[in-house]
Coordinates of C-alpha atoms in Angstrom, one line a residue:
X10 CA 0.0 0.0 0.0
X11 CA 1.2 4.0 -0.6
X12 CA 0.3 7.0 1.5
X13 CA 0.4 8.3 -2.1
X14 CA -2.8 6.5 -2.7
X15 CA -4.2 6.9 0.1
X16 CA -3.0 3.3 1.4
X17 CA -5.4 1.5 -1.4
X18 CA -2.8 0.8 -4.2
X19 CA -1.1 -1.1 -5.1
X20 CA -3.2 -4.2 -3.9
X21 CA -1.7 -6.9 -1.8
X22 CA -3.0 -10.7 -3.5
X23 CA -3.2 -12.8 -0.3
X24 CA -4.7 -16.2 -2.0
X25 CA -1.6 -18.2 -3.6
X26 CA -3.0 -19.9 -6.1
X27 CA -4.4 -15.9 -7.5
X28 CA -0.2 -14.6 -6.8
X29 CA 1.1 -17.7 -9.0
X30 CA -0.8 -17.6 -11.7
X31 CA -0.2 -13.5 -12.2
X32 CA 3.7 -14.3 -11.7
X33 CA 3.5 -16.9 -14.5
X34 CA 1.1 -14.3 -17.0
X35 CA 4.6 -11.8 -16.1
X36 CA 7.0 -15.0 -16.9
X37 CA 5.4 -15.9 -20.2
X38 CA 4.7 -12.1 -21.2
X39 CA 8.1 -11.5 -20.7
X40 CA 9.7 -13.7 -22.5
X41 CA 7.9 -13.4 -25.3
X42 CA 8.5 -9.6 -25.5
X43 CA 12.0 -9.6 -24.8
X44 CA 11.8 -8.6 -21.2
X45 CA 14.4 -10.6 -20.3
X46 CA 17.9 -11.0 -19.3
X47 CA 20.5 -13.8 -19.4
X48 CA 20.6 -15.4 -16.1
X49 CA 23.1 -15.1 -13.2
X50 CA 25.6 -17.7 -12.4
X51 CA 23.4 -18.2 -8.6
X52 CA 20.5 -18.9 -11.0
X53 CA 22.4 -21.2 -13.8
X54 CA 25.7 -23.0 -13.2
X55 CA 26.4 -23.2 -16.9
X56 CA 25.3 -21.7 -20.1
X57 CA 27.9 -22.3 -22.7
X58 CA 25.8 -21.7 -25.7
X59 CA 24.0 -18.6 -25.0
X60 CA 20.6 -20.3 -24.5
X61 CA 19.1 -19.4 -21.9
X62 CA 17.3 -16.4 -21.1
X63 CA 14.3 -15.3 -18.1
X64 CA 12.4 -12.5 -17.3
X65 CA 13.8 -9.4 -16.0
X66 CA 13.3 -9.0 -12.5
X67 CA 9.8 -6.7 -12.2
X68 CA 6.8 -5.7 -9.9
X69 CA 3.6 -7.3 -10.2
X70 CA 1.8 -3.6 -10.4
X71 CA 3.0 -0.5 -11.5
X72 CA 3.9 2.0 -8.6
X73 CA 2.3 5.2 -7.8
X74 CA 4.2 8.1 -8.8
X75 CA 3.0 12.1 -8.2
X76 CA 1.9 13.2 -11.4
X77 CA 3.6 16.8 -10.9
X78 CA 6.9 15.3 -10.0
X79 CA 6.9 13.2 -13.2
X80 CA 6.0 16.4 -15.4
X81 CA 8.9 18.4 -13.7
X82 CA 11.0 15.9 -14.3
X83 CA 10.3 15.6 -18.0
X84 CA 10.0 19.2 -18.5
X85 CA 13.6 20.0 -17.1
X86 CA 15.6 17.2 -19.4
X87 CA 16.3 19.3 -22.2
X88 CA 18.2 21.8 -19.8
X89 CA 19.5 19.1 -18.1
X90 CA 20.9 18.3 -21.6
X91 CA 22.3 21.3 -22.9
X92 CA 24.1 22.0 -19.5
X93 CA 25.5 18.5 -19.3
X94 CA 26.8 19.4 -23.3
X95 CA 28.4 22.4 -21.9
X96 CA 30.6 20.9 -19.3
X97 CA 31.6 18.2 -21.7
X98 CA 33.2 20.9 -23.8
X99 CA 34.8 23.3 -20.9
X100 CA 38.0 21.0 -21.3
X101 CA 39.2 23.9 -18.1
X102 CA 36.3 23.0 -15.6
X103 CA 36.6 19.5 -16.3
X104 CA 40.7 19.7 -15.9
X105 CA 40.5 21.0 -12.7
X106 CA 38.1 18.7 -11.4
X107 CA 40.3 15.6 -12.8
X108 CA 43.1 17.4 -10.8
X109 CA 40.9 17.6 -7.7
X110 CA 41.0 13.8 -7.6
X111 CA 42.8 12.1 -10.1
X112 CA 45.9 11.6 -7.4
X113 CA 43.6 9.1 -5.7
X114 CA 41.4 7.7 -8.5
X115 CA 44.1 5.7 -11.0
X116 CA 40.9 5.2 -13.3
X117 CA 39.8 8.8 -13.6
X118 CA 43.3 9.8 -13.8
X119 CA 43.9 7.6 -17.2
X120 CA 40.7 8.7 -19.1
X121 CA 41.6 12.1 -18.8
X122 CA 45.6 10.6 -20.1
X123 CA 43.4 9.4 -22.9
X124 CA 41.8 12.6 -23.5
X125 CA 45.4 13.9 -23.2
X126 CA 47.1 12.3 -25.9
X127 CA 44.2 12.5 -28.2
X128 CA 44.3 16.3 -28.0
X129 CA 48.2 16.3 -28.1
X130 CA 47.6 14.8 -32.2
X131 CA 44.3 16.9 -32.5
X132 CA 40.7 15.7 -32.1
X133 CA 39.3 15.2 -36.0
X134 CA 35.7 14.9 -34.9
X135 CA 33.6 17.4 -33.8
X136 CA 30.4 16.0 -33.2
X137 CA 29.3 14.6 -29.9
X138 CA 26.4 12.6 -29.2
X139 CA 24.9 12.1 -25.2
X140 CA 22.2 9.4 -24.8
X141 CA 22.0 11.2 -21.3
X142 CA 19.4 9.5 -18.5
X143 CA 19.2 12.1 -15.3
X144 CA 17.8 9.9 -12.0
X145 CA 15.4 11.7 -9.3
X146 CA 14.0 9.9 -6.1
X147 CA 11.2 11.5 -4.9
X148 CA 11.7 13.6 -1.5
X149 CA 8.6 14.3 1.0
X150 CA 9.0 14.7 4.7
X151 CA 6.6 15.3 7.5
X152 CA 3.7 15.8 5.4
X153 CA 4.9 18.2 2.8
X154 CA 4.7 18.6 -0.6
X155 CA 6.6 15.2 -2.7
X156 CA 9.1 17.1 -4.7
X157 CA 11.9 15.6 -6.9
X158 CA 15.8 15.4 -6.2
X159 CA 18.3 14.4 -8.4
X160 CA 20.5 10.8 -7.4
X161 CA 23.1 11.4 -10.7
X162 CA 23.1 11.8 -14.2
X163 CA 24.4 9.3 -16.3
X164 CA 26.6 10.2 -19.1
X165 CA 27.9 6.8 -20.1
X166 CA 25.9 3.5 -20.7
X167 CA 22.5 5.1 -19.5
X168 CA 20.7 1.6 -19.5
X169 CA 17.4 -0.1 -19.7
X170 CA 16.0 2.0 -22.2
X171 CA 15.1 -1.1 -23.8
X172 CA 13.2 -3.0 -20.9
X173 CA 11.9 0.0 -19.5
X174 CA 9.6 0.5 -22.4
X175 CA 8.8 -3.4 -22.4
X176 CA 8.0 -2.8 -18.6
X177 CA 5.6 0.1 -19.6
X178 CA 3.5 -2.6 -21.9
X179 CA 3.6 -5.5 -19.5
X180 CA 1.8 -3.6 -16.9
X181 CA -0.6 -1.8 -19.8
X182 CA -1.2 -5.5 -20.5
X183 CA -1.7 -6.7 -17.2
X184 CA -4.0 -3.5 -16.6
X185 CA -6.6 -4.9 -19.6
X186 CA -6.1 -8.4 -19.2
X187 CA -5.7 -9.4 -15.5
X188 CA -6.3 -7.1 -12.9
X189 CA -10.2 -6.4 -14.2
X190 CA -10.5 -10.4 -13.1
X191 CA -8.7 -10.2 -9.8
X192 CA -11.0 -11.7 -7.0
X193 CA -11.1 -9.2 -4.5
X194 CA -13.5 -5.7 -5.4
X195 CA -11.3 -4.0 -3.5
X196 CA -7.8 -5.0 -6.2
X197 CA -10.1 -4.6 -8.9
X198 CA -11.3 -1.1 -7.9
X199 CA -7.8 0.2 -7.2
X200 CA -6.8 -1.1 -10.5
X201 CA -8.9 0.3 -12.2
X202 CA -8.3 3.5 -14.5
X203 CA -4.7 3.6 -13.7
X204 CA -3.1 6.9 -15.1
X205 CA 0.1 4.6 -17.3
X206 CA 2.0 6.9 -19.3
X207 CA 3.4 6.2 -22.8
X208 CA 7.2 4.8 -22.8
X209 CA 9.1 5.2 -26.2
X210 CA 12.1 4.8 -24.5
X211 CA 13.6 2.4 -27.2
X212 CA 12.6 4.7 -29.6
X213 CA 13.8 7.9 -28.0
X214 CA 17.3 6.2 -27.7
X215 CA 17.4 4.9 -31.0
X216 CA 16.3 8.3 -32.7
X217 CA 19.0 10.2 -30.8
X218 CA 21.8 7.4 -32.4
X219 CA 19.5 7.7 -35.7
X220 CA 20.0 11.6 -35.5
X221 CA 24.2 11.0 -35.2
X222 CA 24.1 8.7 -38.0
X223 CA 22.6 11.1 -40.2
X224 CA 24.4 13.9 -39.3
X225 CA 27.8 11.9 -40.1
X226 CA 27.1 11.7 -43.5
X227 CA 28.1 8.9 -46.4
X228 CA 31.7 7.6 -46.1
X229 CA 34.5 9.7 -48.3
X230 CA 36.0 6.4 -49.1
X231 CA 32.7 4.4 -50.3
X232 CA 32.3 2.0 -47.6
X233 CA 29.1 2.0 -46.3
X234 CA 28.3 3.2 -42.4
X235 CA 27.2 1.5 -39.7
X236 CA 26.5 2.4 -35.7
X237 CA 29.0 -0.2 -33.3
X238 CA 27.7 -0.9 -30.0
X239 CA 30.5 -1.6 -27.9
X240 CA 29.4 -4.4 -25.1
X241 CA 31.4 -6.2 -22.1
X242 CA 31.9 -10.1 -23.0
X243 CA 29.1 -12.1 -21.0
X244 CA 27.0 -9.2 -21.2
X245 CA 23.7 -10.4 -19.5
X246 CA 21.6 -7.5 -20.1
X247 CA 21.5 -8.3 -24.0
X248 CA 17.9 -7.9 -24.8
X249 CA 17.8 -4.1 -23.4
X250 CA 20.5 -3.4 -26.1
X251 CA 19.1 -5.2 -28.8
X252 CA 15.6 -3.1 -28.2
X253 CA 17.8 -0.4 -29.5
X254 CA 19.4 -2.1 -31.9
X255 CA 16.1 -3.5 -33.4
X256 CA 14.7 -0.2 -33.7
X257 CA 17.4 1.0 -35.5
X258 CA 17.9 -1.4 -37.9
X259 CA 14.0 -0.8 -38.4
X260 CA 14.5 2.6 -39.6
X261 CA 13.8 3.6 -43.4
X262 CA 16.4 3.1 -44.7
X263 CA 17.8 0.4 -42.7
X264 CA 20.5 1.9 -40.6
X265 CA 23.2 -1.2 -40.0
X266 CA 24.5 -1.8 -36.5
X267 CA 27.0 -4.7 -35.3
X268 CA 27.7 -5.2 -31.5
X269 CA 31.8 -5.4 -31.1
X270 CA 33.0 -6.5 -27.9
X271 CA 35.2 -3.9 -25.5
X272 CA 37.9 -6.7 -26.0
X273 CA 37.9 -7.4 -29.5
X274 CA 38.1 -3.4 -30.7
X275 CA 41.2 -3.5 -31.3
X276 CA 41.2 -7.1 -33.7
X277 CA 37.9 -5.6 -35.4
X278 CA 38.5 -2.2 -36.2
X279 CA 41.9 -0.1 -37.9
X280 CA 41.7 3.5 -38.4
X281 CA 41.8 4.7 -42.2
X282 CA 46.0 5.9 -42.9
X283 CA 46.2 5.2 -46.6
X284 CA 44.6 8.1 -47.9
X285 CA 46.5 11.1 -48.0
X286 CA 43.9 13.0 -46.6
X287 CA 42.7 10.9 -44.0
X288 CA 40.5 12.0 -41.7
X289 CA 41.3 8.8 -39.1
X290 CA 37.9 7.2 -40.4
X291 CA 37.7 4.1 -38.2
X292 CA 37.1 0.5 -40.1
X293 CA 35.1 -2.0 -39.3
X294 CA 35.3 -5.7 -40.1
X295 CA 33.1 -8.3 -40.1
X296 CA 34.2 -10.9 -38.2
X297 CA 32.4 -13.4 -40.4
X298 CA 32.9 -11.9 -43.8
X299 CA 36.7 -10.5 -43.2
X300 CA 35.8 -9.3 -47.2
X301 CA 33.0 -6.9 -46.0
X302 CA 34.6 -3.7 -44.3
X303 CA 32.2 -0.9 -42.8
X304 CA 32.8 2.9 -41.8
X305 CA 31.9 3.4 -38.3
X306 CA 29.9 6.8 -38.1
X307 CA 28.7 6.3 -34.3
X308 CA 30.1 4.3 -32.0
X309 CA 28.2 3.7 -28.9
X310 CA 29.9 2.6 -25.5
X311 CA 27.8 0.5 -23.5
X312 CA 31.5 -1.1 -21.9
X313 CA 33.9 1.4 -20.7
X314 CA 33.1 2.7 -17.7
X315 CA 34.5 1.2 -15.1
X316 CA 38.0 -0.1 -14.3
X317 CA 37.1 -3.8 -14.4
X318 CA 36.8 -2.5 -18.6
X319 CA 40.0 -2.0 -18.7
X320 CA 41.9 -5.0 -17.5
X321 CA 45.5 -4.5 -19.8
X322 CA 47.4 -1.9 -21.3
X323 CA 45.6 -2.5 -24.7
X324 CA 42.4 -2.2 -23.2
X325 CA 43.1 1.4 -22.8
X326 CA 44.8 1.5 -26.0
X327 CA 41.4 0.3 -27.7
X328 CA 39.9 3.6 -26.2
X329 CA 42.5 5.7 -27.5
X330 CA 41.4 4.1 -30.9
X331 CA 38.0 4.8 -30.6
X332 CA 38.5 8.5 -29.3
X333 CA 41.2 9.4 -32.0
X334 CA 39.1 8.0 -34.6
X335 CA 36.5 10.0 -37.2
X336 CA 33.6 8.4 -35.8
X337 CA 31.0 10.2 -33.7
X338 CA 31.6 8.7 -30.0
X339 CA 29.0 8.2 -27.7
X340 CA 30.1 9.3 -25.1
X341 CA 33.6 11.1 -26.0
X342 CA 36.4 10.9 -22.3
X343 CA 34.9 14.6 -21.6
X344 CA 31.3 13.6 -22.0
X345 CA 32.2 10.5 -19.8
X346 CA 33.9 12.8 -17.0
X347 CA 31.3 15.2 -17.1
X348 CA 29.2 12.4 -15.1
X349 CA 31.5 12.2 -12.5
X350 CA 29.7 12.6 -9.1
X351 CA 32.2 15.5 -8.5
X352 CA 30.6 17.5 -11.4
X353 CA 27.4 17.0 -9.9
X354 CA 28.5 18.0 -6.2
X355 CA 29.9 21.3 -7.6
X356 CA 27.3 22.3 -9.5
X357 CA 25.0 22.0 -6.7
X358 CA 27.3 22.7 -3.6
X359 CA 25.6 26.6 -2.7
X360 CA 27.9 29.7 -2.0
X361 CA 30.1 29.8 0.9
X362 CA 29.0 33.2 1.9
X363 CA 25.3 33.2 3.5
X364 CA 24.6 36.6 1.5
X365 CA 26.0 36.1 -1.5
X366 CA 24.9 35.4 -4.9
X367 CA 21.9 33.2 -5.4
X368 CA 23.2 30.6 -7.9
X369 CA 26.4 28.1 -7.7
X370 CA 28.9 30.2 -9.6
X371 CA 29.8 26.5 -11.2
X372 CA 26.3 26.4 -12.5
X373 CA 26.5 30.1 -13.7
X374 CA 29.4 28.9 -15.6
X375 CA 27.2 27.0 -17.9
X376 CA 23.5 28.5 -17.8
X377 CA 23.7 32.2 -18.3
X378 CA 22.2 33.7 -14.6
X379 CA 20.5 36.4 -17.5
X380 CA 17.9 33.1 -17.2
X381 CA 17.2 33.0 -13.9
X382 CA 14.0 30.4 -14.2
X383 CA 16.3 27.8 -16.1
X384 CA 18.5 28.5 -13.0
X385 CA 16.2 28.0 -10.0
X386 CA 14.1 25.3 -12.4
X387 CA 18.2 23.0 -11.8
X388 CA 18.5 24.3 -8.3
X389 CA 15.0 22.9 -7.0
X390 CA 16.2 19.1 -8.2
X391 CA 19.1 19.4 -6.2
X392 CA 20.1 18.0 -2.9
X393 CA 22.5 18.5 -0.3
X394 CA 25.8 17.4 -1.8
X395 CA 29.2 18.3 0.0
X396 CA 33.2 17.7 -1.1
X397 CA 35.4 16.1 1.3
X398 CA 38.6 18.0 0.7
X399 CA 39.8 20.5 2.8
X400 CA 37.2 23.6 1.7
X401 CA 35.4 24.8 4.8
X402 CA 32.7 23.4 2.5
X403 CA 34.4 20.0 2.7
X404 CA 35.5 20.2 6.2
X405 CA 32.1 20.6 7.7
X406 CA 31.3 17.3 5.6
X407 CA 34.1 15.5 6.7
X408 CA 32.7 16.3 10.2
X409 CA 29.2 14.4 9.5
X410 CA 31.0 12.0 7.8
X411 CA 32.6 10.8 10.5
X412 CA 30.5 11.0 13.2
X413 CA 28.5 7.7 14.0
X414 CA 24.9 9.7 14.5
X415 CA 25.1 12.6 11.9
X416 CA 26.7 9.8 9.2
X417 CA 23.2 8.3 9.1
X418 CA 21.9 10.9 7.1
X419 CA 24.4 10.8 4.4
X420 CA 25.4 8.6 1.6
X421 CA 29.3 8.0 0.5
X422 CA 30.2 7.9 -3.3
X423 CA 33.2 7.7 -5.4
X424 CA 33.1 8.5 -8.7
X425 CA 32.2 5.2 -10.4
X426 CA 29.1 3.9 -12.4
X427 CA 26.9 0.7 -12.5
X428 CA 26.0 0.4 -8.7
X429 CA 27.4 -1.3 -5.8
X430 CA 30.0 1.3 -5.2
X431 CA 28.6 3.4 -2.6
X432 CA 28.4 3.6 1.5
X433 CA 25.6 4.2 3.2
X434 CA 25.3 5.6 6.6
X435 CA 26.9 4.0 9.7
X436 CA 29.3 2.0 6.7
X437 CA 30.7 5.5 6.0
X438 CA 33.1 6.3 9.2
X439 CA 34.9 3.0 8.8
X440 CA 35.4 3.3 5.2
X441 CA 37.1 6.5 5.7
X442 CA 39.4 5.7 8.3
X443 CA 40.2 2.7 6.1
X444 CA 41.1 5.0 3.7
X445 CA 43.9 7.4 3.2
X446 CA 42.8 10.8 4.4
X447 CA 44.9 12.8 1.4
X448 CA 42.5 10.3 -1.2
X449 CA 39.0 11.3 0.8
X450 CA 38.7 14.2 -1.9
X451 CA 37.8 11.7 -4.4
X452 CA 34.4 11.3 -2.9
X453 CA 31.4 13.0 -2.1
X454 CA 29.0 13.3 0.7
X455 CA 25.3 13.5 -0.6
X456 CA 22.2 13.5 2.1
X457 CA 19.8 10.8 1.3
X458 CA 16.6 11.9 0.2
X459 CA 13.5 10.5 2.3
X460 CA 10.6 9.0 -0.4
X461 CA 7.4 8.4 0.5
X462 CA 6.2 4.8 2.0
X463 CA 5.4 2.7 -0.7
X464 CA 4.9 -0.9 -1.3
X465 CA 4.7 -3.4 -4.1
X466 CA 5.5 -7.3 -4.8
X467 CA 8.3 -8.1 -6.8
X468 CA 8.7 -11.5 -9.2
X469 CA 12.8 -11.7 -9.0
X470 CA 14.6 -15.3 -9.9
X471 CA 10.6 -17.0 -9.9
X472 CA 10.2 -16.3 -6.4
X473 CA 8.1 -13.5 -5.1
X474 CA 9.1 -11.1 -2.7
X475 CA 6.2 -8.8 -0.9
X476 CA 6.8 -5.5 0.8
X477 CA 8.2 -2.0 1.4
X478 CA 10.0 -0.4 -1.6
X479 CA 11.4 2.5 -2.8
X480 CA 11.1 4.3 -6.6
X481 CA 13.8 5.8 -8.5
X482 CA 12.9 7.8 -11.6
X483 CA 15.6 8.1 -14.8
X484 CA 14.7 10.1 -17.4
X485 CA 16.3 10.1 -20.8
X486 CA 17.4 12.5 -23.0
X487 CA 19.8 12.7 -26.2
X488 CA 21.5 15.5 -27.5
X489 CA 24.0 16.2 -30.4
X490 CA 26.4 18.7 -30.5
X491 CA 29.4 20.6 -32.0
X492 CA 32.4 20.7 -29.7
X493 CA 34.2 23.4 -32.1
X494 CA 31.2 26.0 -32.5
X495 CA 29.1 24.9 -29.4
X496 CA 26.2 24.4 -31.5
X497 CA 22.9 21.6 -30.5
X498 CA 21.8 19.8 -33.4
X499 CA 19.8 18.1 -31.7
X500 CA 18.2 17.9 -28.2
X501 CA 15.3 15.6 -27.4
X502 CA 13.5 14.4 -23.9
X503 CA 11.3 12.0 -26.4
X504 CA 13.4 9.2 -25.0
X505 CA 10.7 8.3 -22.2
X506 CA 11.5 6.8 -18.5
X507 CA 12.8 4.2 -16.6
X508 CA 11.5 3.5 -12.9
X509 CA 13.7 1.0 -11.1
X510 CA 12.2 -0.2 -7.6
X511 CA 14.0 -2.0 -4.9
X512 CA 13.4 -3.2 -1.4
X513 CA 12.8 -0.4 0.7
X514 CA 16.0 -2.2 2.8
X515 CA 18.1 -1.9 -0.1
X516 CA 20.9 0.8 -0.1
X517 CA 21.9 0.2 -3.8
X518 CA 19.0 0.3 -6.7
X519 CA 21.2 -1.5 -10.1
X520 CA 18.8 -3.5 -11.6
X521 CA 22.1 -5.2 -13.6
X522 CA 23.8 -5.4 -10.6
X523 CA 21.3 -7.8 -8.8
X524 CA 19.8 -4.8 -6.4
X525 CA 16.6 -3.5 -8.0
X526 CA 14.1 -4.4 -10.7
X527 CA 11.9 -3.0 -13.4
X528 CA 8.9 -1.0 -12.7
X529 CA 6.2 1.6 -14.9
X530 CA 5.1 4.9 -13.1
X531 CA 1.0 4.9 -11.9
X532 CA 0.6 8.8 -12.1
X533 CA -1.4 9.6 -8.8

């Protein structure tokens, strides 16, 4: 139940036999749709062939979700957008940042060495594209108003675009199909009439790619183009990418896209040399027609962004390939380090001085304060967020921080993607004193945001688990721009929404990383 329902929705299914037989409508939807992921090594010892496949873990019901803090949400992406394509090209702000914390973060430290030596030769492209997702939890306390607060914005392999729209029809089906015949008056009433959004998230996504493609052009040297997705080996979360790749390859005309592993770049791809004005176009081979060679226009990173990517020299080698080359990169090293959680703590950490200005003077940076709504429409999704270096700023955090009572409010994170990486409360003081004091500046100290009490059912691994849980909104966006003039081409929200729900126990919410699962948005 949800005191945003008044405590009626969603409904809780006490007979057994009336919970099974909606968790195996779910299982048989799911697969058929291609809600679905491969499944973990706890679930199945051995797949060798690539066979197997089950349904993406996902709530019986779609959870309630203020209508006013979903509009504000979607309203604000294309600012959030065209500010986030602003940072990536102040190489200066971004520099400083890497300096801030590149002494204790070896990974930060050698994409920006990437970015280095790419510059040092001279960038040939451009064009950036960000298939951007901006996440929001929403924040009411002691009986106030829900209001929405930004958790990050993703930069780099913003996932589940693909499921998230799959999730959207599964519960539109459900909504026609199964809840109408639900025993209980009560279930059916509550279900009744839900307010289910549309979700082209797929679509969004694949326009935004569809958008670079064009833009690139037809190949100088008469190969034809293609978009690469870059993927991890073992990637389990296949069918979300292949959404995307689906609806591309559906296009008019067929836009061609081939899925190259992070490992294999560097066997499967040569930049162009032979022609005497070269323009570093990157080639691609097909690994089963070595006859067939493509022209990479966009290249899309869904691998990279993490250290466990980058396992050997030529790993990192492989991304200087792809960065040098002519293609358009999604995302580019500056696009990547403009998601750092450091970014987002500056831009929202307010003045020092009580009277002075009224905006972060990092935000000013990038939206003009000449457009003051734009300004305060950023500043009311932000919450606390502290440094811990040695500002009085980042003193005062490192005093809550460390204290075992006022730590409890507060949330640790380094700047990493892809979930599991963060401490949460009372796990904060011992993870600092475990770790160096001059490396605590590679972190930031955010203050948790407190949602409203909801709870749902979720069907995870075949089993059912009932009870408290807690939402977490992404919203997508894509934009395309010109690093040289500073120019959008192109800047879209029409990517739609994911909602990701875990147990309300739960510290970490990656539905990849085994924590949360997929959910739709019931606007209440």
């Amino acid at each position: 139940m949800s005191t945003l329902t008044g405590g009626t929705y969603p409904p809780n299914i006490s007979d057994p036999a009336e919970r099974d037989a909606l968790a195996q409508e779910i299982k048989d939807w799911s697969i058929a749709h291609g809600l679905a992921v491969r499944p973990p090594p706890a679930v199945v010892e051995n797949n060798p062939q690539g066979i197997l496949a089950m349904n993406a873990p996902v709530t019986l019901f779609p959870s309630p979700f203020p209508k006013s803090c979903f509009e504000e949400a979607v309203a604000i992406q294309t600012t959030y957008n065209e500010l986030y394509a602003s940072i990536s090209n102040d190489e200066e702000f971004l520099g400083g940042l890497v300096k801030e914390i590149a002494g204790g973060d070896d990974f930060i430290a050698s994409l920006w060495d990437v970015h280095q030596r790419v510059k040092k030769e001279g960038y040939v492209q451009n064009l950036s594209l960000g298939l951007f997702r901006s996440d929001y939890m929403v924040h009411q306390e002691d009986g106030a108003a829900p209001q929405i607060k930004q958790v990050e914005f993703n930069t780099i392999a913003s996932s589940f675009g693909g499921l998230s729209a799959q999730t959207s029809l599964l519960h539109k089906h459900l909504a026609t199909n199964f809840y109408p015949h639900l025993k209980e008056t009560s279930a059916v009433s509550s279900t009744a009439n839900l307010d289910l959004p549309p979700n082209p998230s797929a679509q969004g996504l694949a326009a935004g790619l569809a958008a670079a493609f064009a833009t690139y052009g037809p190949s100088s040297l008469g190969h034809p183009t293609c978009v690469l997705f870059i993927v991890q080996d073992g990637e389990r979360n296949v069918f979300d990418q292949r959404h995307l790749e689906y609806a591309l390859q559906s296009s008019s005309p067929t836009i061609p896209v081939f899925r190259l592993p992070f490992s294999q770049i560097l066997q499967r791809t040569t930049i162009n040399t032979t022609s005497s004005n070269s323009k570093r176009e990157l080639l691609y081979t097909l690994p089963t027609n070595p006859l067939k060679t493509y022209e990479a226009a966009v290249v899309y990173l869904r691998a990279g962004y993490g250290p466990s990517d980058y396992p050997s020299p030529s790993a990192w080698e492989a991304r200087y390939q792809i960065e040098r080359s002519n293609a358009i990169v999604c995302p580019t090293i500056l696009t990547q380090l403009a998601g750092m959680k450091k970014v987002q703590q500056v831009l929202a950490t307010p003045p020092e001085s009580p009277g002075g200005a009224e905006f972060p003077s990092a935000l000013t940076r990038f939206i003009p304060p000449s457009d003051p709504t734009k300004l305060r429409n950023l500043l009311k999704t932000f919450t606390n967020i502290y440094p811990l270096d040695t500002s009085a700023a980042g003193l005062k955090a490192r005093a809550l921080a460390t204290d075992p009572d006022q730590c409890k409010k507060y949330v640790l994170k380094p700047q990493r993607e892809g979930g599991g990486n963060n401490f949460y409360r009372s796990s904060i003081p011992p993870h600092l004193k475990a770790t160096p004091q001059e490396h605590w500046s590679t972190y930031i100290l955010m203050e948790l945001i407190t949602p409203p009490p909801l709870s749902n059912t979720i069907l995870r691994n075949g089993l059912l688990e009932q009870g408290g849980v807690i939402c977490e909104l992404g919203i997508y966006g894509t934009c395309l721009w010109d690093k040289a003039s500073g120019e959008v081409l192109h800047n879209e929200q029409g990517g739609g929404y994911l909602l990701r729900t875990k147990g309300d126990q739960s510290e970490e919410g990656g539905v990849a990383a085994g924590f949360g699962c997929m959910d739709s948005v019931a606007l209440v």
